[in-house]
Tab-separated table of C-alpha atoms and ligand atoms in Angstrom:
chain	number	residue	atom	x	y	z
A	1	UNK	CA	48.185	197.782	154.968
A	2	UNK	CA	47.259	197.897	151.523
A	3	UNK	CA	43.652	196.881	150.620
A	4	UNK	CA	43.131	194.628	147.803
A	5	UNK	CA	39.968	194.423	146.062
A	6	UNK	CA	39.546	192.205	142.517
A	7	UNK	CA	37.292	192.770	139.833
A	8	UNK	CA	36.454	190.477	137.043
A	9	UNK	CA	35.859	193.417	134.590
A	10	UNK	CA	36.684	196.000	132.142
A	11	UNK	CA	39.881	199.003	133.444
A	12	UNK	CA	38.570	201.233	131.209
A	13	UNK	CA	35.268	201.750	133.169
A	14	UNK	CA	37.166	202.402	136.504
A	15	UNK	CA	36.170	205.174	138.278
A	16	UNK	CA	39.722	205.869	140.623
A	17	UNK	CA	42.345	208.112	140.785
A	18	UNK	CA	44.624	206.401	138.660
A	19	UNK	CA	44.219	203.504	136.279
A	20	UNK	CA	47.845	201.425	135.766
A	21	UNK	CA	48.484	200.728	131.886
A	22	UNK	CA	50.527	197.723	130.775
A	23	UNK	CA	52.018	199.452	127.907
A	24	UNK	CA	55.457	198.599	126.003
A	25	UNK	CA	58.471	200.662	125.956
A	26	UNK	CA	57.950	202.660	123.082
A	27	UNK	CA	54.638	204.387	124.896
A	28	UNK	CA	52.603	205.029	122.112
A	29	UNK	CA	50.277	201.979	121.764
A	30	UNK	CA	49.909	198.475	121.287
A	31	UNK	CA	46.873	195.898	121.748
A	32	UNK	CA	45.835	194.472	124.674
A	33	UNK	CA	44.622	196.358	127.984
A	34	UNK	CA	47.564	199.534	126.301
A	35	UNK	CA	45.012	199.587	123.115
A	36	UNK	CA	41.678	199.527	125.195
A	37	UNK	CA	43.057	202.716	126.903
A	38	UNK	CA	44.388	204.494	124.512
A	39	UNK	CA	41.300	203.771	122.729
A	40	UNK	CA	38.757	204.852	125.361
A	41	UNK	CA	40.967	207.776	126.938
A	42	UNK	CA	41.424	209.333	123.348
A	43	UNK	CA	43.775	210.881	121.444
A	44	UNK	CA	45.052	213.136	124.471
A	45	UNK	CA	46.640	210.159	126.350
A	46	UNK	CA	48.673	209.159	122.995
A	47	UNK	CA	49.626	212.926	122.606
A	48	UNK	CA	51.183	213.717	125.723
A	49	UNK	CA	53.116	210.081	125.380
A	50	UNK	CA	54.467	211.427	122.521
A	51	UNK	CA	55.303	214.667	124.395
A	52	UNK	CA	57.381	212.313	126.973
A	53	UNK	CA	59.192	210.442	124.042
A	54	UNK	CA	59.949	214.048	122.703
A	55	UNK	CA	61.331	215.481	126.033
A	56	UNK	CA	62.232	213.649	128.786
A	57	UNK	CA	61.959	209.969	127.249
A	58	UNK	CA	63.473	209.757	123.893
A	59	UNK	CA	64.642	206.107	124.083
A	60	UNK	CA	60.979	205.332	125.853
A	61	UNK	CA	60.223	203.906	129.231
A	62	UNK	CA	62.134	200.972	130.967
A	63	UNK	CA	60.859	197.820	131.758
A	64	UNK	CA	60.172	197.869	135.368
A	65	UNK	CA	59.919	202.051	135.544
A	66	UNK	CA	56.663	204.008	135.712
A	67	UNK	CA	55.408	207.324	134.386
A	68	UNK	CA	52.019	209.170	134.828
A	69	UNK	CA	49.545	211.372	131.907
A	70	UNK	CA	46.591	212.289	131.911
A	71	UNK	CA	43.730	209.882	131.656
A	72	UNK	CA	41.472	211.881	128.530
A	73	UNK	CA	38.336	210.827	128.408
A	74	UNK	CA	38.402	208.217	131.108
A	75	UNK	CA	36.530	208.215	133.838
A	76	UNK	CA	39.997	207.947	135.793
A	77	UNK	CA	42.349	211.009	136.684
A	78	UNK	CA	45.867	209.759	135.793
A	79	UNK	CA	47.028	207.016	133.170
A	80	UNK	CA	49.952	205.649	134.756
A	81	UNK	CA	52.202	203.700	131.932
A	82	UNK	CA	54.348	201.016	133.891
A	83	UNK	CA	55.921	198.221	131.559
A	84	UNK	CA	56.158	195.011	132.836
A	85	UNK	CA	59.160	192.398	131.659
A	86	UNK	CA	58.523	189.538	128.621
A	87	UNK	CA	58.046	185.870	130.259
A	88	UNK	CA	61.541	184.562	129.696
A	89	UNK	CA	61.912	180.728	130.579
A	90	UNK	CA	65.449	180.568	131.158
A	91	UNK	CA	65.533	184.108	133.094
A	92	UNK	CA	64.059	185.007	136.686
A	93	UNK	CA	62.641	188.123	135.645
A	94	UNK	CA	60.381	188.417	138.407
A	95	UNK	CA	62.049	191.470	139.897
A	96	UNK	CA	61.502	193.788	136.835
A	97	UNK	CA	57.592	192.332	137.322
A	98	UNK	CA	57.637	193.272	140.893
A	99	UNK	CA	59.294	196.864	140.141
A	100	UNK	CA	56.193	197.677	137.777
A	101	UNK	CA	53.742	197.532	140.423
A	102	UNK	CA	55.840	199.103	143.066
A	103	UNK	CA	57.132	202.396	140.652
A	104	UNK	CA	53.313	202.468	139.402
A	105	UNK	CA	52.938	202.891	143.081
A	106	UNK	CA	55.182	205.264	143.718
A	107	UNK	CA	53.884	207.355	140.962
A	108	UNK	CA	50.486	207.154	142.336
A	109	UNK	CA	52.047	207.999	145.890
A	110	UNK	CA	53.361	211.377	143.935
A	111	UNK	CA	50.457	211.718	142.199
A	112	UNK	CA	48.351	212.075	145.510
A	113	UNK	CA	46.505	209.287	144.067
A	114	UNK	CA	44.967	206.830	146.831
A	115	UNK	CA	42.899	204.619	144.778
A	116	UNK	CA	44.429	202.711	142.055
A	117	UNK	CA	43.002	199.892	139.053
A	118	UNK	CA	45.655	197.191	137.935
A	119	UNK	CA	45.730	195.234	134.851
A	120	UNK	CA	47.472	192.223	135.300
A	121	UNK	CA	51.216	193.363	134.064
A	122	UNK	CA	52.859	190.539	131.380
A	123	UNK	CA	50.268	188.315	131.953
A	124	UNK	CA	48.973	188.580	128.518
A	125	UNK	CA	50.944	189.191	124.919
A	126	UNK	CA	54.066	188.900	127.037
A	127	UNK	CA	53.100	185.476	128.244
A	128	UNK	CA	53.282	185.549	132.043
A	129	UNK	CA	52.449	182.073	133.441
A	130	UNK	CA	48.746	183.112	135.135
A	131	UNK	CA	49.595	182.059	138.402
A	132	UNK	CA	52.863	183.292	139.238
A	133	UNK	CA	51.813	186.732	137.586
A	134	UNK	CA	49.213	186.961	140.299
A	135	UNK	CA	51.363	186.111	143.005
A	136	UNK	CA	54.415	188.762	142.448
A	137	UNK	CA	51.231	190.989	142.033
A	138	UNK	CA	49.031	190.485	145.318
A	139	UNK	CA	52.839	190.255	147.331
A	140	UNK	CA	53.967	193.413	145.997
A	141	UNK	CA	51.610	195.387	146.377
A	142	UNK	CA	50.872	194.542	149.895
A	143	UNK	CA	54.039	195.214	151.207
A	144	UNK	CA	54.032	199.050	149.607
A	145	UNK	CA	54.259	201.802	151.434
A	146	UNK	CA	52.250	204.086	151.991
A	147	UNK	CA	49.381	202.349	151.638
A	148	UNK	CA	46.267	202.697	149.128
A	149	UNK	CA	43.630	200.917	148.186
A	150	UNK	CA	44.113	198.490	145.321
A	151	UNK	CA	42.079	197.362	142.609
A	152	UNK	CA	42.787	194.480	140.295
A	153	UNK	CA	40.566	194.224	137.374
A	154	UNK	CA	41.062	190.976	135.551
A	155	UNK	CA	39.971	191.077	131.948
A	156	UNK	CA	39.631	187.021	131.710
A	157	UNK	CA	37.814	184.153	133.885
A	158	UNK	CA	41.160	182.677	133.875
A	159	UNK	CA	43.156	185.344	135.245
A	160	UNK	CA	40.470	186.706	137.790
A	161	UNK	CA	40.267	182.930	139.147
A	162	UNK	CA	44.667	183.271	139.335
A	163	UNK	CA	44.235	186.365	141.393
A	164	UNK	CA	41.574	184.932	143.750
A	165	UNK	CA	43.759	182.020	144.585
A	166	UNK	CA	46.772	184.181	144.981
A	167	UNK	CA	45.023	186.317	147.174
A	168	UNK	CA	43.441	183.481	149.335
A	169	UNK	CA	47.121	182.143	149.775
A	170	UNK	CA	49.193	185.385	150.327
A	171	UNK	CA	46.562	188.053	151.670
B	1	ADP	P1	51.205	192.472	128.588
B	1	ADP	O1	51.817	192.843	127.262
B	1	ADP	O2	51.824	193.218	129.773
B	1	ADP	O3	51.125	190.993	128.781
B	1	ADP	P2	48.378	192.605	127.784
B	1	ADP	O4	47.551	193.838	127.575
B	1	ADP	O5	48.641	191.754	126.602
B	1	ADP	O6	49.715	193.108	128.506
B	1	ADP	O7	47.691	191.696	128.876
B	1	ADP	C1	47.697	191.981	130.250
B	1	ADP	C2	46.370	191.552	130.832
B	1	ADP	O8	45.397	192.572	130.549
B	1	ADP	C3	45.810	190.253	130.241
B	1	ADP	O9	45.357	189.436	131.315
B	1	ADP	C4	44.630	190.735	129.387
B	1	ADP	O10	43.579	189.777	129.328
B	1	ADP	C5	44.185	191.951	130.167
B	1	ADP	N1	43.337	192.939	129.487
B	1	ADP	C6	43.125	193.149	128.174
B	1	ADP	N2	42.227	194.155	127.995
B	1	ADP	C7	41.867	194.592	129.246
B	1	ADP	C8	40.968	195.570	129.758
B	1	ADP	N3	40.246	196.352	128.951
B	1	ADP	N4	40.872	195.722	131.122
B	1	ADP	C9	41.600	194.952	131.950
B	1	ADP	N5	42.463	194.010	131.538
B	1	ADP	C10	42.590	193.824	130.205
């Protein structure tokens, strides 16, 4: 079983194997949590997404898919770059949401990486709705297999008090 842990803090600060990015698909930056990493990881992280976009990305990463870099100057080992679907009202898009944590997995599963930090995907710029955000998030990745250990690290009150309540319901 996976083992979920929340933090009400900062990703950047994490010190696990791999910290999960909610980037866009072009990979090279944006604001948000994808601007505090870039920003904190350096210029290494933006130059090997670059090198991706170059090679074996050139139309960027899907929404739903995963890919790994290094993490620069982070006190992580991996970036892994997941993009997670725009809040649509009048599509269920919750599968593409779901598929970012589970391929963010699976590149952490490749990775060797057993401990992993989680933003909360789309629940920010691409307007999420808190609560449901946290509930695709804390039923995903329990289900994933193999199993690591989880951290969520919730940059807002807000957010942190969505995954608490998720996690009280579905864990
Ligand atoms: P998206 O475009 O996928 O919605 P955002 O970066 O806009 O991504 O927001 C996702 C979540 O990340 C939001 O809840 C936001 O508050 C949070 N966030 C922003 N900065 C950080 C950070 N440094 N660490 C963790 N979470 C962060």
């Amino acid at each position: 079983m996976v083992a979920i842990t929340l933090v009400h803090g900062d990703i950047t600060t994490m010190r696990v194997d791999a910290v999960v990015n909610a980037a866009n698909n072009s990979l090279l930056g944006g604001g948000g949590v994808d601007g505090a990493i870039h920003r904190a990881g350096g210029p290494e992280v933006l130059a090997e997404c670059r090198r991706l976009r170059e090679t074996v990305l050139p139309d960027g990463l899907p929404t739903g898919e995963a890919v790994a870099t290094t993490a620069g100057r982070l006190p992580a080992h991996h970036v892994i770059h997941t993009v997670g679907p725009v809040w649509d009202p009048r599509a269920d898009r919750s599968e593409l949401l779901a598929s970012a944590y589970r391929q963010s997995l699976a590149v952490a599963d490749e990775l060797g990486a057993a401990t992993v930090a989680f933003p909360a995907i789309s629940a920010g710029a691409y307007g999420w709705p808190t609560a449901d955000a946290a509930r695709i998030a804390i039923r995903t990745v329990r289900e994933v297999d193999p199993p690591c250990d989880v951290t969520f690290v919730l940059f807002s009150p807000e957010v942190f008090a969505a995954f608490q309540t998720a996690l009280a319901e579905e864990g």
